[in-house]
PDB file of C-alpha atoms in Angstrom:
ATOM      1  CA  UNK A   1      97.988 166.641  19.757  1.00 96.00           C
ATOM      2  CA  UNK A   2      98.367 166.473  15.964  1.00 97.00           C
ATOM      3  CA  UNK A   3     100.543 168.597  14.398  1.00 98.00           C
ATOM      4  CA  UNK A   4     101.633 169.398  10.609  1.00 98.00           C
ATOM      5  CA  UNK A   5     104.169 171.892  10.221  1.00 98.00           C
ATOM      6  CA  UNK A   6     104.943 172.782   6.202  1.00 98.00           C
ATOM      7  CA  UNK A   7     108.261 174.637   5.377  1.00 98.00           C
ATOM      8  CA  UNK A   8     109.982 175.135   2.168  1.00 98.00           C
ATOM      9  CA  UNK A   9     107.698 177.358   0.615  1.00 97.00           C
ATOM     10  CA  UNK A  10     108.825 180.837  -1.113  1.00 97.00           C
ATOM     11  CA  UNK A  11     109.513 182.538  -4.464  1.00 98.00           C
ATOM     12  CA  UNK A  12     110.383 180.345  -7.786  1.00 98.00           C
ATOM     13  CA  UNK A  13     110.751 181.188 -11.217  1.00 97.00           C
ATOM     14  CA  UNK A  14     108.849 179.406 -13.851  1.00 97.00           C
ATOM     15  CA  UNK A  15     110.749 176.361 -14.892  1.00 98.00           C
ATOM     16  CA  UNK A  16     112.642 176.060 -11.147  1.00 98.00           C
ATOM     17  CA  UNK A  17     112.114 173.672  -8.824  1.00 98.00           C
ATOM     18  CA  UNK A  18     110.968 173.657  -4.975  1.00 98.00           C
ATOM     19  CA  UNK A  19     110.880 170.581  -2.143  1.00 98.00           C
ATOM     20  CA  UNK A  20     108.429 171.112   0.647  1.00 98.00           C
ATOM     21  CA  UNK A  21     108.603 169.607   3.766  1.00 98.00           C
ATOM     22  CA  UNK A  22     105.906 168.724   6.240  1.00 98.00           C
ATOM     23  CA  UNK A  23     106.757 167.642   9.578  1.00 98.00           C
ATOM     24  CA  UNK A  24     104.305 165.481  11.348  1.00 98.00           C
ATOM     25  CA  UNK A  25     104.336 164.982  15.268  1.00 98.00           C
ATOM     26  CA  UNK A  26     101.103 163.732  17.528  1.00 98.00           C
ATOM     27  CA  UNK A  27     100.179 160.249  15.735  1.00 97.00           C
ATOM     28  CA  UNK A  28     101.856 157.065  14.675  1.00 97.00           C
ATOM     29  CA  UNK A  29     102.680 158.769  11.017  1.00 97.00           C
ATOM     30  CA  UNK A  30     103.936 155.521   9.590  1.00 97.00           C
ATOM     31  CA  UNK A  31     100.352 154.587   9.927  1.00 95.00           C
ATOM     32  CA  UNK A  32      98.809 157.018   8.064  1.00 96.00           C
ATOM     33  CA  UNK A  33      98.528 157.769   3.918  1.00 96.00           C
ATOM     34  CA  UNK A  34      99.440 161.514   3.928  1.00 97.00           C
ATOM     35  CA  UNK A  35      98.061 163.990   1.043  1.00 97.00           C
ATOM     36  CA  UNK A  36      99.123 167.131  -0.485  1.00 98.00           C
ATOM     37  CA  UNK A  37      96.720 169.674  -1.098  1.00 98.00           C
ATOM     38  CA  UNK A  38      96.876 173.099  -2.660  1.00 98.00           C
ATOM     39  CA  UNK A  39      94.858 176.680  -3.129  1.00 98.00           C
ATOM     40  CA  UNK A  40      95.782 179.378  -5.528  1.00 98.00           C
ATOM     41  CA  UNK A  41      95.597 182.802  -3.874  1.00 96.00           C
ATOM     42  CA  UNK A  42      91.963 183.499  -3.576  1.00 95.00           C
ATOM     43  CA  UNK A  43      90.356 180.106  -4.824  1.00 96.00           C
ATOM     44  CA  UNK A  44      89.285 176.930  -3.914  1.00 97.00           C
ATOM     45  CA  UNK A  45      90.957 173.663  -2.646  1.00 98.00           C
ATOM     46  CA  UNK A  46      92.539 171.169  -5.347  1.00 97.00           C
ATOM     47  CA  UNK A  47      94.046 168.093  -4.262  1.00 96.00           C
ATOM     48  CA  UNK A  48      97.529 167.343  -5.772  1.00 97.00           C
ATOM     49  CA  UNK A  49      99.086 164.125  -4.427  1.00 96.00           C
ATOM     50  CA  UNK A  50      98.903 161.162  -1.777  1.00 95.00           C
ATOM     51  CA  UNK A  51     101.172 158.188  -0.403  1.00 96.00           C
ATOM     52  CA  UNK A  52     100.793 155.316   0.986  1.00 95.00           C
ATOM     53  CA  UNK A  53     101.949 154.806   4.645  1.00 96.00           C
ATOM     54  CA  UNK A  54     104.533 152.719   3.013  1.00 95.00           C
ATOM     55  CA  UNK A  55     105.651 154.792   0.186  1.00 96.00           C
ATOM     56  CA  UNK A  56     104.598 152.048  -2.289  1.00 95.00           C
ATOM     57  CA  UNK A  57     101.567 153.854  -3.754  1.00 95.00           C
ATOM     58  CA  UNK A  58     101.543 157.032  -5.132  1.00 96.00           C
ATOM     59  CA  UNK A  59      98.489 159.448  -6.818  1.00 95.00           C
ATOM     60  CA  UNK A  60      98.094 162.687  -8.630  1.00 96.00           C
ATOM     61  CA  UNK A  61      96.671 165.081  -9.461  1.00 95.00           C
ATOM     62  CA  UNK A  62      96.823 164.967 -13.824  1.00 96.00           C
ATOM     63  CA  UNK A  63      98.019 168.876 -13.868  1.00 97.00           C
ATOM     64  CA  UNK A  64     100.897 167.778 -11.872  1.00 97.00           C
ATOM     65  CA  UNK A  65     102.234 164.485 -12.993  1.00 97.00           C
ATOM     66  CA  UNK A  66     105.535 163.908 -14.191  1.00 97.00           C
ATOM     67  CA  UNK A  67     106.805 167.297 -12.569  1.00 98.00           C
ATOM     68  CA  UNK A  68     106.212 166.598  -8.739  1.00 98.00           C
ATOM     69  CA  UNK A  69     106.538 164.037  -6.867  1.00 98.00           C
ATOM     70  CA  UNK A  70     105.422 163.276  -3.203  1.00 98.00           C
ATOM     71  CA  UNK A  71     107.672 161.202  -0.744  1.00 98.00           C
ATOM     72  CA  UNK A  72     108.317 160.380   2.793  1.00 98.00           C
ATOM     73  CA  UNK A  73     110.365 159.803   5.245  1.00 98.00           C
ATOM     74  CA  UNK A  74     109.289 157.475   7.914  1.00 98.00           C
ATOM     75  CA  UNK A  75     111.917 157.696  10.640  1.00 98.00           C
ATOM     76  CA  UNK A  76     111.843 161.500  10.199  1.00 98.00           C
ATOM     77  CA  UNK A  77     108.054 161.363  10.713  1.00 98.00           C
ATOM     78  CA  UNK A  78     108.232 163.653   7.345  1.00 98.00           C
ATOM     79  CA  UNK A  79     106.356 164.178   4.262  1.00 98.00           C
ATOM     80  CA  UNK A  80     108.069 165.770   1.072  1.00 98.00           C
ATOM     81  CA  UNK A  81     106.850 167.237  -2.276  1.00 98.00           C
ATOM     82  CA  UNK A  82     109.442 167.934  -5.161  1.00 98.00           C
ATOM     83  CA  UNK A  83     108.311 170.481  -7.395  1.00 98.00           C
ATOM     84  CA  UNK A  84     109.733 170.450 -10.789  1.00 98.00           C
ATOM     85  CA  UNK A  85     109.195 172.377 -13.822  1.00 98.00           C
ATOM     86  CA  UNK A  86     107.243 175.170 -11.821  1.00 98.00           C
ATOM     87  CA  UNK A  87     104.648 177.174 -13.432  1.00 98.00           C
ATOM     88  CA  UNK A  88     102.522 180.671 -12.783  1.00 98.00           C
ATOM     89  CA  UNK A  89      99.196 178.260 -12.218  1.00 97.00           C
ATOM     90  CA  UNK A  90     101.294 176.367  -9.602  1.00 98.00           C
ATOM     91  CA  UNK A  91     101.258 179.703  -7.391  1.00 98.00           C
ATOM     92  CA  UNK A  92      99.321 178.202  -3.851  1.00 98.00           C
ATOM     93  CA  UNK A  93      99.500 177.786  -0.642  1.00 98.00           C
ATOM     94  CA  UNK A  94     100.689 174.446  -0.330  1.00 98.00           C
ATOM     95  CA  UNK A  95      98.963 171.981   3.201  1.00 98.00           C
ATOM     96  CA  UNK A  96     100.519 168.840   4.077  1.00 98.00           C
ATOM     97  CA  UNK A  97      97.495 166.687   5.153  1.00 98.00           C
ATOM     98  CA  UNK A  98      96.770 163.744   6.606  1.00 97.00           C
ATOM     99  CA  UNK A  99      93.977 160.699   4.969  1.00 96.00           C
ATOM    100  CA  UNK A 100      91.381 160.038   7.410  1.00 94.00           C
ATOM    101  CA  UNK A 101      91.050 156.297   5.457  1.00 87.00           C
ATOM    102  CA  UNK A 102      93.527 153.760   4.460  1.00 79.00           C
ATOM    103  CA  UNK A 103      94.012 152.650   0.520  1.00 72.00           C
ATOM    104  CA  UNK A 104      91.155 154.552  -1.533  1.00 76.00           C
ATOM    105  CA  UNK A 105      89.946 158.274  -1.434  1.00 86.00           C
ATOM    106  CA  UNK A 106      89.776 159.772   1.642  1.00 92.00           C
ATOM    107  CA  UNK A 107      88.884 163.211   3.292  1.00 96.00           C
ATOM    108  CA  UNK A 108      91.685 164.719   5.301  1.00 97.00           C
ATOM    109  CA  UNK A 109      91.283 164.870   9.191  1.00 97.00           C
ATOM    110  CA  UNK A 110      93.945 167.374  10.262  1.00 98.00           C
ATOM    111  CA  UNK A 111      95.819 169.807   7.994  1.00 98.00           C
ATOM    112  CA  UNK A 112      99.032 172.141   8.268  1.00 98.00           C
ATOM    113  CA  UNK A 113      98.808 175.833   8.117  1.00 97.00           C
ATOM    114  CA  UNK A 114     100.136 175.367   4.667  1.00 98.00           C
ATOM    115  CA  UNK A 115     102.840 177.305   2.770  1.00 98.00           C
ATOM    116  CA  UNK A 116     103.352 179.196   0.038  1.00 98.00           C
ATOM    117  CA  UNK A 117     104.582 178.895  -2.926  1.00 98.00           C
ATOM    118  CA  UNK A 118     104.885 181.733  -5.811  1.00 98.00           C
ATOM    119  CA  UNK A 119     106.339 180.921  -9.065  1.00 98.00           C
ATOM    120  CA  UNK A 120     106.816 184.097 -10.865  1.00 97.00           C
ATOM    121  CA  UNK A 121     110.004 186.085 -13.044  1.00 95.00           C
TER     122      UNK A 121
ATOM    123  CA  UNK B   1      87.069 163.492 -12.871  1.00 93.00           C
ATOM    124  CA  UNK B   2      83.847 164.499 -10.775  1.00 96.00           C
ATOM    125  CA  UNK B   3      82.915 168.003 -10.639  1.00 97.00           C
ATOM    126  CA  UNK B   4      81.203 169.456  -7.820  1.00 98.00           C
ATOM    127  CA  UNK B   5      79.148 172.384  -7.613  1.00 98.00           C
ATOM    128  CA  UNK B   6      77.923 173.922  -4.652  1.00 98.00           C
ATOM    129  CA  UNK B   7      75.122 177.049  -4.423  1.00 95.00           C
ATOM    130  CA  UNK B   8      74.652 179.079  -3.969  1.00 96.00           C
ATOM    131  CA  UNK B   9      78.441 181.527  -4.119  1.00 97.00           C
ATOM    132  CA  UNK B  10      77.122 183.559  -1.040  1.00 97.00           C
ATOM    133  CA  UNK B  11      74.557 182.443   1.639  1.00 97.00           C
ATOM    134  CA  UNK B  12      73.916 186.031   3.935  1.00 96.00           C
ATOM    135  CA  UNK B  13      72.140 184.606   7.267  1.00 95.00           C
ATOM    136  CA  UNK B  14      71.891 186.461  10.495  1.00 95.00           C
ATOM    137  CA  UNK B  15      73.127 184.680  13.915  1.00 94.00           C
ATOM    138  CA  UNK B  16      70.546 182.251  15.275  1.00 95.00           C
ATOM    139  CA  UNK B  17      69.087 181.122  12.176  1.00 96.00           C
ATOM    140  CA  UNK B  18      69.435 178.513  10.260  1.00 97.00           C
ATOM    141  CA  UNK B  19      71.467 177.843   7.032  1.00 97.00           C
ATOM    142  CA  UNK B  20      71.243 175.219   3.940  1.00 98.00           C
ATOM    143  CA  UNK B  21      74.217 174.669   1.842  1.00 98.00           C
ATOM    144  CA  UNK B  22      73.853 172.402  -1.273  1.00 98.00           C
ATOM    145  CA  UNK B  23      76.647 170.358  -3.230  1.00 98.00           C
ATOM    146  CA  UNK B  24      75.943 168.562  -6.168  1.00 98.00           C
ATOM    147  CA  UNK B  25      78.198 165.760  -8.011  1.00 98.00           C
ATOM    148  CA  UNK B  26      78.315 165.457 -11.606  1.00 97.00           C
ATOM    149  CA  UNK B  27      78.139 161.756 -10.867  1.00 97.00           C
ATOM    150  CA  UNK B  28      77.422 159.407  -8.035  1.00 97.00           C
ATOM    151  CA  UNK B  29      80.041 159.568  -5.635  1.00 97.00           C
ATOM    152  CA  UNK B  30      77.211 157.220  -2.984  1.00 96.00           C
ATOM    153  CA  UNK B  31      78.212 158.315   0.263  1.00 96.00           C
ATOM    154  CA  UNK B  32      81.744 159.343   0.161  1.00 96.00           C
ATOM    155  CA  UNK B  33      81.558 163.313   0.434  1.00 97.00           C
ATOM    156  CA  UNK B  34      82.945 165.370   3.060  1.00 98.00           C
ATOM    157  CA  UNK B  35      82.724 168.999   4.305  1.00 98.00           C
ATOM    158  CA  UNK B  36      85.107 171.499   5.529  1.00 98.00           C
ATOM    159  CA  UNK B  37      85.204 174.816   6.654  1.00 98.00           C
ATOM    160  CA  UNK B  38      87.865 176.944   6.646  1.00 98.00           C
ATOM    161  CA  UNK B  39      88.216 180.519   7.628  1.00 97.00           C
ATOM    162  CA  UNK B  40      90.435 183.538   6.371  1.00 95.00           C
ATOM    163  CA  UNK B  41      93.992 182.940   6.690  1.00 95.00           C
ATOM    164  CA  UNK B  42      93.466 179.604   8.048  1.00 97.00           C
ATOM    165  CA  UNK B  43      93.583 175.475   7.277  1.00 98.00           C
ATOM    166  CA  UNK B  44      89.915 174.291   6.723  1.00 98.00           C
ATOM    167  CA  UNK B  45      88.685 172.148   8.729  1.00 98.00           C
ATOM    168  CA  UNK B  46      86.737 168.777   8.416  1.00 98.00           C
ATOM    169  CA  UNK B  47      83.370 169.049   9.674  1.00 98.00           C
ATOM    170  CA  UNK B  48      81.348 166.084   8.150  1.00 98.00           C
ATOM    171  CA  UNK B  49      82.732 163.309   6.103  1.00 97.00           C
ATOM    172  CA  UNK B  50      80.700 160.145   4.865  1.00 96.00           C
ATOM    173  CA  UNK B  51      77.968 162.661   4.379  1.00 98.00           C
ATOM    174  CA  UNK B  52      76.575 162.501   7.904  1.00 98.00           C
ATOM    175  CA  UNK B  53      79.078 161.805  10.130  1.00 97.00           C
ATOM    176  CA  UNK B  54      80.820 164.473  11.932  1.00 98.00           C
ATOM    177  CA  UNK B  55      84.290 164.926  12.537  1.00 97.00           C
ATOM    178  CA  UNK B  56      85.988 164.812  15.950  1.00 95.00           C
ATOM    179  CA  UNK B  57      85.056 168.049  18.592  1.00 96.00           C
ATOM    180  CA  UNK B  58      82.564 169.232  15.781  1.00 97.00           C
ATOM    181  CA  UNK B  59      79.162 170.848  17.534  1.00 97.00           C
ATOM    182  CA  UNK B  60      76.212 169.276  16.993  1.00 97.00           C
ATOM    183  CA  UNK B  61      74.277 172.348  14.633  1.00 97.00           C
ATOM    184  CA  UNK B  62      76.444 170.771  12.284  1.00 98.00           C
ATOM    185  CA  UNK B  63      74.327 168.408  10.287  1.00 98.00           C
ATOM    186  CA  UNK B  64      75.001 166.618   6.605  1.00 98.00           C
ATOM    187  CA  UNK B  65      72.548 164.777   4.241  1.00 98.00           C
ATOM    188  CA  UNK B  66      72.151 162.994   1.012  1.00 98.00           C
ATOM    189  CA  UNK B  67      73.548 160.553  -1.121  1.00 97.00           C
ATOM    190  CA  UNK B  68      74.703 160.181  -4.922  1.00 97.00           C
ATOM    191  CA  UNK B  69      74.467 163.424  -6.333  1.00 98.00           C
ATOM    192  CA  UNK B  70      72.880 165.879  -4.293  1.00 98.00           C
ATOM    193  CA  UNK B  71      73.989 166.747  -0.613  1.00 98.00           C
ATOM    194  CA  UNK B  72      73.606 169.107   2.111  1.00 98.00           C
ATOM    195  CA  UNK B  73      75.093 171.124   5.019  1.00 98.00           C
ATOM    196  CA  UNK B  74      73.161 172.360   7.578  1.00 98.00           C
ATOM    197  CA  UNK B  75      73.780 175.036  10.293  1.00 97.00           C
ATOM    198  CA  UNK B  76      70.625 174.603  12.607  1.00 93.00           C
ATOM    199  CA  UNK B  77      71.198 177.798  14.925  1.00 92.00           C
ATOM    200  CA  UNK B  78      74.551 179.877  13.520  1.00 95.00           C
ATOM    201  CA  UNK B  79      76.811 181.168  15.802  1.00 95.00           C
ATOM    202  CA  UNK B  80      79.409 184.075  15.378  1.00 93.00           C
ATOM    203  CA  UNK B  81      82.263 181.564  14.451  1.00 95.00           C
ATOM    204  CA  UNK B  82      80.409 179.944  11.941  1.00 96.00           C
ATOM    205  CA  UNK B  83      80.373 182.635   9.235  1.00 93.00           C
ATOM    206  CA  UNK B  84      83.438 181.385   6.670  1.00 97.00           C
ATOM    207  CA  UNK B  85      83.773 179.179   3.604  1.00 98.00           C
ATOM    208  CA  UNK B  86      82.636 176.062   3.330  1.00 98.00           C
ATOM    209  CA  UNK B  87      83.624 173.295   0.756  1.00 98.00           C
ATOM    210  CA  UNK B  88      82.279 169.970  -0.340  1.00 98.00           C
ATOM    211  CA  UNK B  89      84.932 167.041  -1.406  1.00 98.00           C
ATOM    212  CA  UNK B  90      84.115 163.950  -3.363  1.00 97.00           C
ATOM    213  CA  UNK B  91      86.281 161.237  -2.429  1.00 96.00           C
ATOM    214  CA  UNK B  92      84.631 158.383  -4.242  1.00 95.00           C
ATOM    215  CA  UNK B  93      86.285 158.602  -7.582  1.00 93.00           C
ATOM    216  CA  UNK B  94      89.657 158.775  -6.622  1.00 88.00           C
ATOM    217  CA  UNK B  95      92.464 159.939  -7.877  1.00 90.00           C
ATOM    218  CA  UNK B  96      91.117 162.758  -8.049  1.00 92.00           C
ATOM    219  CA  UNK B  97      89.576 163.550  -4.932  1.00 94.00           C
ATOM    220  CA  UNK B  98      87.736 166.854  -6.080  1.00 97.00           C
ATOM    221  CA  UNK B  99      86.017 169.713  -4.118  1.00 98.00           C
ATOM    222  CA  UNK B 100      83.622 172.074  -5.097  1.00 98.00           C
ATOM    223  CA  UNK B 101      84.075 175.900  -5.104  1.00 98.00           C
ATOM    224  CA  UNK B 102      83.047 176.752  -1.815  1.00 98.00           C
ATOM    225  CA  UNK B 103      80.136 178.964  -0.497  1.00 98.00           C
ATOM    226  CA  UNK B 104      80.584 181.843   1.628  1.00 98.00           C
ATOM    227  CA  UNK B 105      78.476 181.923   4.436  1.00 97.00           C
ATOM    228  CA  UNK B 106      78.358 185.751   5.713  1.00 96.00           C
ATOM    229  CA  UNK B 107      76.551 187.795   8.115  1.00 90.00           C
ATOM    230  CA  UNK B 108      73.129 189.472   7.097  1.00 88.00           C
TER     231      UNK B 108
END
């Protein structure tokens, strides 16, 4: 069975920094390109980052760039986003997801129960 | 970036019937959209992705058309567990992927 766990989640304040974890376990996760998706507290979805299975290739979101970064750990069968520079509009629950394709978009298959994030003084 | 809109905000259906949700792209995005559906308090789900295709262990009242801009989700007989959000994704322009805004499918 698939599973995506998310951890590192809580409360920030504006300017701090955060790392989320997501531990994968069920598939061959080295296989995979894994995303990072994100929903403010009572909106829609917005997708923030991916990785290749490789590490090699990264993508994001525009509101995001240069403050996070996504990474991974293939040994660990983890995925990791560093959150710098934290803002209010970066308040969201936070799923670890993974790519149902290989190297272009891709909707996500299975998803974490996601975890939150609140960035606020 | 490709925006997608979905209508209408709120669909109210009762059980049994049937249900239409819509998603358009501000640009073609040919056959790479996907829907999900998620429910309160929970992950969403993927439900139909290359706009027809269902996912794995999805029932078969699920149903997805079109291509290009204009796309929809149908719900040929709705059951109890079907009343939640639903969103569209684009993920033919990529980075971004985008999604719509969701429509919330409730009980009438």
């Amino acid at each position: 069975e698939v599973q995506l766990v998310e951890s590192g989640g809580g409360l920030v304040q504006p300017g701090g920094s955060l790392r989320l974890s997501c531990a994968a376990s069920g598939f061959t996760f080295s296989s995979y390109w894994m995303s990072w998706v994100r929903q403010a507290p009572g909106k829609g979805l917005e997708w923030v980052a991916n990785i290749k299975q490789d590490g090699s290739e990264k993508y994001y979101v525009d509101s995001v760039k240069g403050r996070f970064t996504i990474s991974r750990d293939n040994a660990k069968n983890s995925l990791y986003l560093q959150m710098n520079s934290l803002r209010a509009e970066d308040t969201a629950v936070y799923y670890c997801a993974r790519d149902l394709y290989y190297g272009s978009g891709s909707p996500n298959d299975y998803w974490g129960q996601g975890t939150l994030v609140t960035v606020s003084s | 970036e490709i925006v997608m809109t979905q209508s209408p905000a709120t669909l109210s259906v009762s059980p049994g019937e049937r249900a239409t949700l819509s998603c358009r792209a501000s640009q073609s995005v040919s056959s790479n959209l996907a829907w999900y559906q998620q429910k309160p308090g929970q992950a969403p789900r993927l439900l139909i992705y290359g706009a027809s295709t269902r996912a794995t262990g999805i029932p078969a009242r699920f149903s997805g058309s079109g291509s290009g801009t204009e796309f929809t989700l149908t719900i040929s007989s709705l059951q109890s567990e079907d009343f939640a959000v639903y969103y569209c994704q684009q993920y033919n322009n990529w980075p971004p992927n985008t999604f719509g805004q969701g429509t919330k499918l409730e009980i009438k």
